[in-house]
Tab-separated table of N, CA and C in Angstrom:
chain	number	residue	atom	x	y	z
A	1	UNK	N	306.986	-3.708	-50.108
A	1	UNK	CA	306.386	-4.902	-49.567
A	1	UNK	C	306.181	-4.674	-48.075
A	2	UNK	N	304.707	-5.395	-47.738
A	2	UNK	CA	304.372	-4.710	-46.181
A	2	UNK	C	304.086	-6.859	-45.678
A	3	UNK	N	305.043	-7.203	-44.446
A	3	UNK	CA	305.254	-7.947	-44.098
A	3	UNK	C	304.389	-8.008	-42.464
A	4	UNK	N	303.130	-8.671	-42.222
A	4	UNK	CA	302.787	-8.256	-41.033
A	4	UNK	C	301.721	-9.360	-40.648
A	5	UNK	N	300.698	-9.637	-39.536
A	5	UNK	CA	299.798	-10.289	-39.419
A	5	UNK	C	298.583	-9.186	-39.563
A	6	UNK	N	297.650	-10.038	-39.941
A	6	UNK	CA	296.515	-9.042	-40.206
A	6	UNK	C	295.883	-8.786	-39.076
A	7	UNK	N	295.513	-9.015	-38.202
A	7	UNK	CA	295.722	-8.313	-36.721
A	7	UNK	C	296.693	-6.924	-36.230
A	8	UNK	N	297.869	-7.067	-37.131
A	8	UNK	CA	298.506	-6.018	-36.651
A	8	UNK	C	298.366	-4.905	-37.430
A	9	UNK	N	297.893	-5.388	-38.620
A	9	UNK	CA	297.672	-4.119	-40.050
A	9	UNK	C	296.495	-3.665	-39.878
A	10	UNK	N	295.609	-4.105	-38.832
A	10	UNK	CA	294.258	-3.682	-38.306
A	10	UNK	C	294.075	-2.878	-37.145
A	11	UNK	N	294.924	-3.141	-36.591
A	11	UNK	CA	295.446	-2.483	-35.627
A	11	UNK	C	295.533	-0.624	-35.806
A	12	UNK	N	296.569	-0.438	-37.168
A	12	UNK	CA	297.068	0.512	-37.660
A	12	UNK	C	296.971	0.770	-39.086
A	13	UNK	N	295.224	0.243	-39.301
A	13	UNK	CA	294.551	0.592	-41.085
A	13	UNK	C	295.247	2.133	-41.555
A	14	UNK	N	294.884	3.113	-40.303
A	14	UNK	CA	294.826	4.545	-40.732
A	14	UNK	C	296.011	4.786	-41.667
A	15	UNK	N	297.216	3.940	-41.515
A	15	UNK	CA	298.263	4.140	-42.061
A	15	UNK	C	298.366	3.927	-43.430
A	16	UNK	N	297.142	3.271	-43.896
A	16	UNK	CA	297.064	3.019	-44.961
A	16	UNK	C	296.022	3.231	-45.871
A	17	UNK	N	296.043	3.531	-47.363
A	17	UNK	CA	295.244	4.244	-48.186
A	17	UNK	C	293.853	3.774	-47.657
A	18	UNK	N	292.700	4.212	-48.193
A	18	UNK	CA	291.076	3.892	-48.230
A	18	UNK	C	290.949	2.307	-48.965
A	19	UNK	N	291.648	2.031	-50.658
A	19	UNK	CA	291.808	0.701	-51.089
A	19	UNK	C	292.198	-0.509	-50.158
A	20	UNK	N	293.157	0.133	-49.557
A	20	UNK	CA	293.744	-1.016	-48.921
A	20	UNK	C	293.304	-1.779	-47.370
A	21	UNK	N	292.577	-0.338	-46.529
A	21	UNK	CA	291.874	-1.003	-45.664
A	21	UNK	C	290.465	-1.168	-45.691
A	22	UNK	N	290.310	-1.285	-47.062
A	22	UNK	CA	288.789	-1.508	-47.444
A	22	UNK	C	289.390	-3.287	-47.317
A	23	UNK	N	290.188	-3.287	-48.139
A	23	UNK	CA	290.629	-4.595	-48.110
A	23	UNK	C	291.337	-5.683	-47.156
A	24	UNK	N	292.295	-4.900	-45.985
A	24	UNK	CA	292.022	-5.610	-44.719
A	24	UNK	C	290.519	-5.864	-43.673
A	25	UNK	N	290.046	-5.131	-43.957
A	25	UNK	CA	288.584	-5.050	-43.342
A	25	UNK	C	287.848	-6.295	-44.063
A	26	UNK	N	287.947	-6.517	-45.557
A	26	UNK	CA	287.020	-7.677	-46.735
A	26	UNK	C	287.752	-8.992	-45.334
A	27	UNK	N	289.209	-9.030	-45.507
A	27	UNK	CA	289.574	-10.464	-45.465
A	27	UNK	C	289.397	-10.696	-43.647
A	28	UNK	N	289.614	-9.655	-42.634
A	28	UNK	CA	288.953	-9.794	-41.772
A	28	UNK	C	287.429	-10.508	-41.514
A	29	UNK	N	286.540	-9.800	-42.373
A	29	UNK	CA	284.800	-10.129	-41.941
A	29	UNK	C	284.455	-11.221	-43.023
A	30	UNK	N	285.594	-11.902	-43.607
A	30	UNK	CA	285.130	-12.730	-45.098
A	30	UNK	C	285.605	-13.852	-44.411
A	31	UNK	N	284.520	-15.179	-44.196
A	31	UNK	CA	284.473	-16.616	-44.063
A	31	UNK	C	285.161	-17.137	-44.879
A	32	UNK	N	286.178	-17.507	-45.623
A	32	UNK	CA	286.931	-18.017	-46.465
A	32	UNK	C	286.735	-19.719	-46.413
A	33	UNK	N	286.598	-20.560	-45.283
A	33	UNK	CA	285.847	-21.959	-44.911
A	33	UNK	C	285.585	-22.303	-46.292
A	34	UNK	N	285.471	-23.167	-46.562
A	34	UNK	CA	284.563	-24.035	-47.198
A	34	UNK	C	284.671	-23.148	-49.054
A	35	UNK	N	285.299	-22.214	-49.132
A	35	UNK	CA	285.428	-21.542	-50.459
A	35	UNK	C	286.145	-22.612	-51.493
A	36	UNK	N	285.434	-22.382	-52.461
A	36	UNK	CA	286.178	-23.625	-53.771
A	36	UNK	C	287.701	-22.455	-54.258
A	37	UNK	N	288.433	-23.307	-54.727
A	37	UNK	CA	289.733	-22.575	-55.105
A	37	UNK	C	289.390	-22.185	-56.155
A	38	UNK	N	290.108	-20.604	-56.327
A	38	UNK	CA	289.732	-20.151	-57.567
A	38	UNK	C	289.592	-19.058	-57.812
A	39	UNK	N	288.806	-18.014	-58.822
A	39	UNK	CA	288.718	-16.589	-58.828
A	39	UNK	C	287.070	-15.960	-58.311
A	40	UNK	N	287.342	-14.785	-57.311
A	40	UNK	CA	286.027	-14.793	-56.620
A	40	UNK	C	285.618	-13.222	-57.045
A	41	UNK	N	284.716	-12.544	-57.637
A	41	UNK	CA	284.751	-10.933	-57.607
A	41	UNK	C	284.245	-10.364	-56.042
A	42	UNK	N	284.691	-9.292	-55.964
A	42	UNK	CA	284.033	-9.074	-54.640
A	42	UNK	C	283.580	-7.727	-55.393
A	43	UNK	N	284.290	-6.558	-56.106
A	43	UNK	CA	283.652	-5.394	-57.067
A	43	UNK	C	284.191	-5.347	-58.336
A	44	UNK	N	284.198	-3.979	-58.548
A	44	UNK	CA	284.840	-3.425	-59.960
A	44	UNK	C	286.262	-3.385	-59.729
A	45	UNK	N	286.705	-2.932	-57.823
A	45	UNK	CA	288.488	-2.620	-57.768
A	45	UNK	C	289.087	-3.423	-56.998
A	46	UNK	N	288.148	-5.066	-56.715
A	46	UNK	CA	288.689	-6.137	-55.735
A	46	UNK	C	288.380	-7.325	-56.260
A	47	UNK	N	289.119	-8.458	-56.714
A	47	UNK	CA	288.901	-9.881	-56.325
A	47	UNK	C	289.871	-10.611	-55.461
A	48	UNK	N	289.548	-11.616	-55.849
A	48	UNK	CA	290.367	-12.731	-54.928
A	48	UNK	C	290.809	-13.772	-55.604
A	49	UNK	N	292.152	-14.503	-55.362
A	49	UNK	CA	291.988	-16.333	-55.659
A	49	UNK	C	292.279	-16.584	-54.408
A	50	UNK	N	291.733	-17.897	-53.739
A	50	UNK	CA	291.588	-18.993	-53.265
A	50	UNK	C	292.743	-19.732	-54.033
A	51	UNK	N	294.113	-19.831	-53.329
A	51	UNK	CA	294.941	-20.586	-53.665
A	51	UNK	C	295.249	-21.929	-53.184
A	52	UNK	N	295.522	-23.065	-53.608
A	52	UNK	CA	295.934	-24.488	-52.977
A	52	UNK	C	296.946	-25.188	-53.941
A	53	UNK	N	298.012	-25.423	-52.513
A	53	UNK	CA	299.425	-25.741	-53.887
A	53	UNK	C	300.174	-26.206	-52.411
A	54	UNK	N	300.500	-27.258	-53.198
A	54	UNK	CA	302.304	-27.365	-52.184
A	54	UNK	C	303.617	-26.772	-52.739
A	55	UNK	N	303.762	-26.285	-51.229
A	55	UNK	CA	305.402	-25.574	-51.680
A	55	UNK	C	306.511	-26.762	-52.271
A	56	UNK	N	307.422	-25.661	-52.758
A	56	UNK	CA	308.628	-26.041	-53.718
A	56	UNK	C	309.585	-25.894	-53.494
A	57	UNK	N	310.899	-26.461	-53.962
A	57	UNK	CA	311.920	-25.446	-53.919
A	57	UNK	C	312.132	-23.962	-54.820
A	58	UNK	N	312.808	-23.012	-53.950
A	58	UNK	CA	312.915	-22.140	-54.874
A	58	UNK	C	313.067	-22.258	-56.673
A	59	UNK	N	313.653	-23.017	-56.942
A	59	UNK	CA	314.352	-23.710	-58.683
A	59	UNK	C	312.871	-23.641	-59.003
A	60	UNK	N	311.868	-24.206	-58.623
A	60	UNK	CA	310.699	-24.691	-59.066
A	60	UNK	C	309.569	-23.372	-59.014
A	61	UNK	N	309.723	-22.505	-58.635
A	61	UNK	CA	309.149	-21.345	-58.515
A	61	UNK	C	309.512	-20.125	-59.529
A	62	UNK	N	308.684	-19.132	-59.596
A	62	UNK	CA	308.693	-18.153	-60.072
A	62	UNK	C	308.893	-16.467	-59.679
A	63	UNK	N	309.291	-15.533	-60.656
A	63	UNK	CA	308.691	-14.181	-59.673
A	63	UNK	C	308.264	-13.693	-60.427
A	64	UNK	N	307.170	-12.513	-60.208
A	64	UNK	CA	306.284	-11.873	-60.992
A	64	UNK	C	305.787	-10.710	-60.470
A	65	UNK	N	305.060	-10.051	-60.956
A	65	UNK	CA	305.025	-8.482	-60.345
A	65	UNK	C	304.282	-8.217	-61.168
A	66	UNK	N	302.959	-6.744	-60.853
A	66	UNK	CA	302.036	-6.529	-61.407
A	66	UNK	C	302.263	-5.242	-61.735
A	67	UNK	N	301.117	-4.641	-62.143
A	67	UNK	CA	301.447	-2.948	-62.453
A	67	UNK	C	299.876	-1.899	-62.263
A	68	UNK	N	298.447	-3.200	-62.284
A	68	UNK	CA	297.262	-3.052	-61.981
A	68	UNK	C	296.994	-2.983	-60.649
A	69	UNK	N	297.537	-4.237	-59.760
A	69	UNK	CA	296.246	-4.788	-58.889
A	69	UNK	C	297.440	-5.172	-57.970
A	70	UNK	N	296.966	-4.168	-56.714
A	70	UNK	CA	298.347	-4.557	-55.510
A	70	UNK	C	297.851	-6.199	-55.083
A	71	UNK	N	298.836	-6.944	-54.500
A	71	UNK	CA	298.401	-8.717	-54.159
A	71	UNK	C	298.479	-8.189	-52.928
A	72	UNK	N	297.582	-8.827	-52.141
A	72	UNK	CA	297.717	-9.140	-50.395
A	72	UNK	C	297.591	-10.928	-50.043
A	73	UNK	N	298.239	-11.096	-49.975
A	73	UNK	CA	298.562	-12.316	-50.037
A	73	UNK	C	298.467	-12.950	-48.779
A	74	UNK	N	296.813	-13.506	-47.954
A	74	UNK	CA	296.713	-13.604	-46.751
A	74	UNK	C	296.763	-15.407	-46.545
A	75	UNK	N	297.343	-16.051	-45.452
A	75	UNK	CA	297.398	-17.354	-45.228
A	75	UNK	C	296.886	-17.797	-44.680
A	76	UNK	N	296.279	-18.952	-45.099
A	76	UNK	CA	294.849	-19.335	-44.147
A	76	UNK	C	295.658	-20.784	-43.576
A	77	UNK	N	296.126	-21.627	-44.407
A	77	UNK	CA	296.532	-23.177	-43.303
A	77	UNK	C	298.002	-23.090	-44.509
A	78	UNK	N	299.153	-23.484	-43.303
A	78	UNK	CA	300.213	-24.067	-44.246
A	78	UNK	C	301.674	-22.805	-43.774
A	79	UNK	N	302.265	-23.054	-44.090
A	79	UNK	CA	303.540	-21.998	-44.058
A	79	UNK	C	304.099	-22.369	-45.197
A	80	UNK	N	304.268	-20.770	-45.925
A	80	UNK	CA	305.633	-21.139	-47.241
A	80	UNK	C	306.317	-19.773	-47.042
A	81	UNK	N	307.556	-19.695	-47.932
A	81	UNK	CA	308.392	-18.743	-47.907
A	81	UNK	C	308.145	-17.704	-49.132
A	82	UNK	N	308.296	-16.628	-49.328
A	82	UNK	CA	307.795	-15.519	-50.213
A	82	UNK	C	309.141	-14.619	-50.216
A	83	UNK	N	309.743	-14.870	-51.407
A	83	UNK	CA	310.678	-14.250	-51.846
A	83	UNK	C	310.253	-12.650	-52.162
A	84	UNK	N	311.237	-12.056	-51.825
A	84	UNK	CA	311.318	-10.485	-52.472
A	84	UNK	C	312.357	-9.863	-53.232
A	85	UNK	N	312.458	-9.114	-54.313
A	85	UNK	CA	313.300	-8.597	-54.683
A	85	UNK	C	312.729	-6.843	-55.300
A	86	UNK	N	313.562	-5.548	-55.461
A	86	UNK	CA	313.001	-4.553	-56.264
A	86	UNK	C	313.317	-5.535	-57.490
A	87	UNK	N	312.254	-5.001	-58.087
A	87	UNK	CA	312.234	-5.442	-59.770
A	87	UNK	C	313.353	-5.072	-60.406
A	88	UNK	N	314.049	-3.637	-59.886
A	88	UNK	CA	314.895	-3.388	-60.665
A	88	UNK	C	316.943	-4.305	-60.335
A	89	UNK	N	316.570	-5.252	-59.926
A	89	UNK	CA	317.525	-5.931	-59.251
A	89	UNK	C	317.273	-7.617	-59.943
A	90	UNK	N	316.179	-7.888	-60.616
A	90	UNK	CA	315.392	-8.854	-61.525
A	90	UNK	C	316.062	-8.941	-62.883
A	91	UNK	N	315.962	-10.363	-63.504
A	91	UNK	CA	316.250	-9.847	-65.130
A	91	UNK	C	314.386	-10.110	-65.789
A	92	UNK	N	314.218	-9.705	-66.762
A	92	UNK	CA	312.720	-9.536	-66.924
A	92	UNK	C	312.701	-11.202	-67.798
A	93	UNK	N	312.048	-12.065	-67.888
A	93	UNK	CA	311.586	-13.102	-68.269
A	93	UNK	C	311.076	-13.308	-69.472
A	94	UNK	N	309.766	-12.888	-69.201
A	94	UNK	CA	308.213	-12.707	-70.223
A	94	UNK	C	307.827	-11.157	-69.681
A	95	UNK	N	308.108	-10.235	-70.977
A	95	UNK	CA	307.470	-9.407	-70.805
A	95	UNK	C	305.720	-8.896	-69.877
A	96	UNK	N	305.388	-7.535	-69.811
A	96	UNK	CA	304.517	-7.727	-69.245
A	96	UNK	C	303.289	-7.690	-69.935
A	97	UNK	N	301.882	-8.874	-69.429
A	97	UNK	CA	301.034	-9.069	-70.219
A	97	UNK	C	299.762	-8.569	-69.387
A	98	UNK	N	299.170	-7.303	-70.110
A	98	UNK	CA	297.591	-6.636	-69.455
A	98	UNK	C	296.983	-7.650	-69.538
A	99	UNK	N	296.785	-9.007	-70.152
A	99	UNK	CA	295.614	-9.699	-69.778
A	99	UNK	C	295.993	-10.609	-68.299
A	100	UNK	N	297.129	-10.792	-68.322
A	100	UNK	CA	297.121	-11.213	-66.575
A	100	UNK	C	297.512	-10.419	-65.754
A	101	UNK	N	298.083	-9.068	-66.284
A	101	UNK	CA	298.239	-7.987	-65.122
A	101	UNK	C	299.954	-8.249	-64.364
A	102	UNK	N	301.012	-9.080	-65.313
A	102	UNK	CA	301.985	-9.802	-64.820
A	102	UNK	C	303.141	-9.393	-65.760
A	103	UNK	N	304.165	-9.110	-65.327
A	103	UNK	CA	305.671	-9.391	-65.810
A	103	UNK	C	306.783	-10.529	-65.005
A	104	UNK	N	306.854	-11.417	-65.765
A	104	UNK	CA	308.168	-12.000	-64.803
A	104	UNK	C	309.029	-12.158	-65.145
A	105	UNK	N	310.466	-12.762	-64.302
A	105	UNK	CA	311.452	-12.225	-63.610
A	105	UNK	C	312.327	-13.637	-63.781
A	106	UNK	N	313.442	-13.132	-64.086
A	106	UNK	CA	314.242	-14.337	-62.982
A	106	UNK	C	315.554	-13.917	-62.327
A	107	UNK	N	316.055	-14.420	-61.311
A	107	UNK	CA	316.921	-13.544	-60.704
A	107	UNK	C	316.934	-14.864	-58.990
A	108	UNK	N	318.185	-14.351	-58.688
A	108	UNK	CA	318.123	-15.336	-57.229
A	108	UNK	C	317.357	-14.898	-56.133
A	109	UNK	N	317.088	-15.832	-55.456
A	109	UNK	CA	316.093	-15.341	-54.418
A	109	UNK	C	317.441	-14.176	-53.323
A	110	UNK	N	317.138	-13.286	-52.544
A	110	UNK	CA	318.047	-13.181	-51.563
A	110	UNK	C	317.898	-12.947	-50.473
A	111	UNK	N	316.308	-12.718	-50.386
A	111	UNK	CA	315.584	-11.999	-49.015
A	111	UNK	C	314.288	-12.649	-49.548
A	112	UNK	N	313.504	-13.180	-48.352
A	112	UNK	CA	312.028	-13.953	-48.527
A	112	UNK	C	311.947	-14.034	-47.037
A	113	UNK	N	310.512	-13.913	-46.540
A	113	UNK	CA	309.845	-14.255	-45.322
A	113	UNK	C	309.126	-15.634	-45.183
A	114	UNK	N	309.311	-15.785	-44.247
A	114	UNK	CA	308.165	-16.923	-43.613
A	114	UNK	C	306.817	-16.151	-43.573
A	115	UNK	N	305.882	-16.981	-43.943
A	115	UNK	CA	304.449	-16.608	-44.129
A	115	UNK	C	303.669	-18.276	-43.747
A	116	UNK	N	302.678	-17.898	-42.508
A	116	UNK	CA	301.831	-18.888	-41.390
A	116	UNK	C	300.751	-18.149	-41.480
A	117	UNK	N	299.939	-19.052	-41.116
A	117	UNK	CA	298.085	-19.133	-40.882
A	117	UNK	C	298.301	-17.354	-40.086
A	118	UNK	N	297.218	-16.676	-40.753
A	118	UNK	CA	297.196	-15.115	-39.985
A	118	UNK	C	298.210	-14.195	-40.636
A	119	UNK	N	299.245	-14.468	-41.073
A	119	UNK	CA	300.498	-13.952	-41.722
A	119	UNK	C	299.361	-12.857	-43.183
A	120	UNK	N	300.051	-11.847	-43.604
A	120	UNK	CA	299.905	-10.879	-44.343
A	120	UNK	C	301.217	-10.333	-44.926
A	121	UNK	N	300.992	-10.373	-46.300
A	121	UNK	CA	302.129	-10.014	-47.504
A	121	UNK	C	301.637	-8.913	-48.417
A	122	UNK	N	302.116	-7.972	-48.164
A	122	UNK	CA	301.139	-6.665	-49.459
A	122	UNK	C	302.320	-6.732	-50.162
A	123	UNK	N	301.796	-6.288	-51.824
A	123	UNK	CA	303.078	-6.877	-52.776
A	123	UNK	C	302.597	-5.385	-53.819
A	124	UNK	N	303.373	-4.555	-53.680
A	124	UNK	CA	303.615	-3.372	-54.338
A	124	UNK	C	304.012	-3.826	-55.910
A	125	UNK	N	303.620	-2.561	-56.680
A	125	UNK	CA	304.038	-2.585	-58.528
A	125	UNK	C	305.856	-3.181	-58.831
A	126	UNK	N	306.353	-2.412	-57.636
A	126	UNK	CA	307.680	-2.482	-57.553
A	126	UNK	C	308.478	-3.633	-56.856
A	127	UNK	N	307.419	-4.379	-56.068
A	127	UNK	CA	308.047	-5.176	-55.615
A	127	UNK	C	307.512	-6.719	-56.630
A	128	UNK	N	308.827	-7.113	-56.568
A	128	UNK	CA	309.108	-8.653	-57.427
A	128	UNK	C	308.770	-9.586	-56.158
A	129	UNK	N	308.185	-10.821	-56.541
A	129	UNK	CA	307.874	-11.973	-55.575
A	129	UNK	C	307.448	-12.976	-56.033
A	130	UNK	N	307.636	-13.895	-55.328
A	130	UNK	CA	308.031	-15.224	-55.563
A	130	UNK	C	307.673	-15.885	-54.150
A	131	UNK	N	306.309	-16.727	-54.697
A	131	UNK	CA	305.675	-17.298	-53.402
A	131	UNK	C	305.695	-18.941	-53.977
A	132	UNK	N	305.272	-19.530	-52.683
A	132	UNK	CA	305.598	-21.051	-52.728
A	132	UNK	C	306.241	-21.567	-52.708
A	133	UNK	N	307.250	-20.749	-52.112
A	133	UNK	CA	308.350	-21.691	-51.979
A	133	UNK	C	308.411	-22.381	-50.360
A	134	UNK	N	309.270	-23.782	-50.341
A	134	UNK	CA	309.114	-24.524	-49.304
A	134	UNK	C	310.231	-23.576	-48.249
A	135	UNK	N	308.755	-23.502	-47.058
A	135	UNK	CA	310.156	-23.314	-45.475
A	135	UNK	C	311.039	-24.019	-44.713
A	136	UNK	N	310.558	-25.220	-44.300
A	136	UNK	CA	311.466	-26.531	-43.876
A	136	UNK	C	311.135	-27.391	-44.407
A	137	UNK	N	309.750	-27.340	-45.059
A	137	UNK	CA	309.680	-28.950	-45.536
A	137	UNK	C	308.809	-28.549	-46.688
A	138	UNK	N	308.226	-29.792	-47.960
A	138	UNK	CA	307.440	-29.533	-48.881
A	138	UNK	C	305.727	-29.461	-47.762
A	139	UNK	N	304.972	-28.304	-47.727
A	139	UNK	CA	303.913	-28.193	-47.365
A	139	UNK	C	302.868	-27.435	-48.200
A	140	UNK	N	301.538	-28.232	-47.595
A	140	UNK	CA	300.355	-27.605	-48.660
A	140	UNK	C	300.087	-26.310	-47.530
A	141	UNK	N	299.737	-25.419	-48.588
A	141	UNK	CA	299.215	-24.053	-48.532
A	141	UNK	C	297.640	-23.526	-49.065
A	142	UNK	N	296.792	-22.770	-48.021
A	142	UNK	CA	296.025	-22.380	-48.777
A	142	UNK	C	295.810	-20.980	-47.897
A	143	UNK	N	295.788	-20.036	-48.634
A	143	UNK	CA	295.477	-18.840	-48.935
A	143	UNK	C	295.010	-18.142	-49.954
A	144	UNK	N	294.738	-17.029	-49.478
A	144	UNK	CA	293.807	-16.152	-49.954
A	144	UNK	C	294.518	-14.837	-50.875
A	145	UNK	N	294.378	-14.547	-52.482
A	145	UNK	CA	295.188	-13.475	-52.764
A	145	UNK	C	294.367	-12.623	-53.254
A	146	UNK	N	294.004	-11.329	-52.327
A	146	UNK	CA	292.990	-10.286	-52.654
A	146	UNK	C	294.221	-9.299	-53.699
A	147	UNK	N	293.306	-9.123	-54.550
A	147	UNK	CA	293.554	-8.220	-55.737
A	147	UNK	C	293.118	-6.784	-55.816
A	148	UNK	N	293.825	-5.559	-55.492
A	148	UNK	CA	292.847	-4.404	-55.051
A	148	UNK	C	293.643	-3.732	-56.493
A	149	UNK	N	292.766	-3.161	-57.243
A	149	UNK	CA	293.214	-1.855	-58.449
A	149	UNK	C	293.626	-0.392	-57.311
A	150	UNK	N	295.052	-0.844	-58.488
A	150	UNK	CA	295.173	0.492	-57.868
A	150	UNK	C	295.192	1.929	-59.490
């Protein structure tokens, strides 16, 4: 899991594969304004959702983890907290299903970041997470979760 503002992961793309700063570069030059919530294609090895939700308590949340499509999980208005765990520290839930690209988890939270407007979350095969959850208070969130194949 890569914890950073997208300003700073732009800063230092080189560090990272061709997929991935194809994909800081999308959410950089991409107007997100006025986008309906939801699923957006951008190619064959990128989409997006347009997320809108108020945070929770942890109890009320989930974790899940992919094995297709790394999440970058960028924040446009709102602050919530984004749990992390290795998967292998998880108990498995619901097996994993290729039509959503998802296995989940349950397990206690023990480590999670604060994530604000500009904030950037890259969410590896291996890494377990658990977003929406409330930081100090119940708040609405909307961000952006680019989907890159890996």
């Amino acid at each position: 899991m890569i914890v950073d503002t997208l300003d700073h992961l732009l800063e230092n793309e080189a560090a990272y594969g061709d997929k991935i700063q194809r994909g800081l570069q999308f959410l950089k030059n991409t107007d997100f304004t006025g986008q309906a919530a939801g699923r957006h294609t951008v190619d064959e090895e990128m989409f997006y959702f347009i997320n809108e939700y108020e945070t929770k308590e942890a109890a009320d949340c989930f974790w899940e983890a992919h094995r297709v499509n790394l999440d970058l999980h960028y924040i446009l208005e709102g602050t919530e907290r984004i749990g992390y765990s290795a998967i292998e520290r998880l108990q498995v839930r619901d097996e994993y299903s290729a039509e959503k690209d998802a296995v989940f988890f349950t397990g206690a939270v023990e480590s999670a970041v604060a994530a604000s407007p500009g904030d950037l979350v890259i969410c590896y095969p291996q890494d377990g997470h658990m977003t929406g959850i409330e930081a100090k208070q119940k708040e609405a969130v909307r961000k952006v979760v680019l989907k890159i194949k890996i």
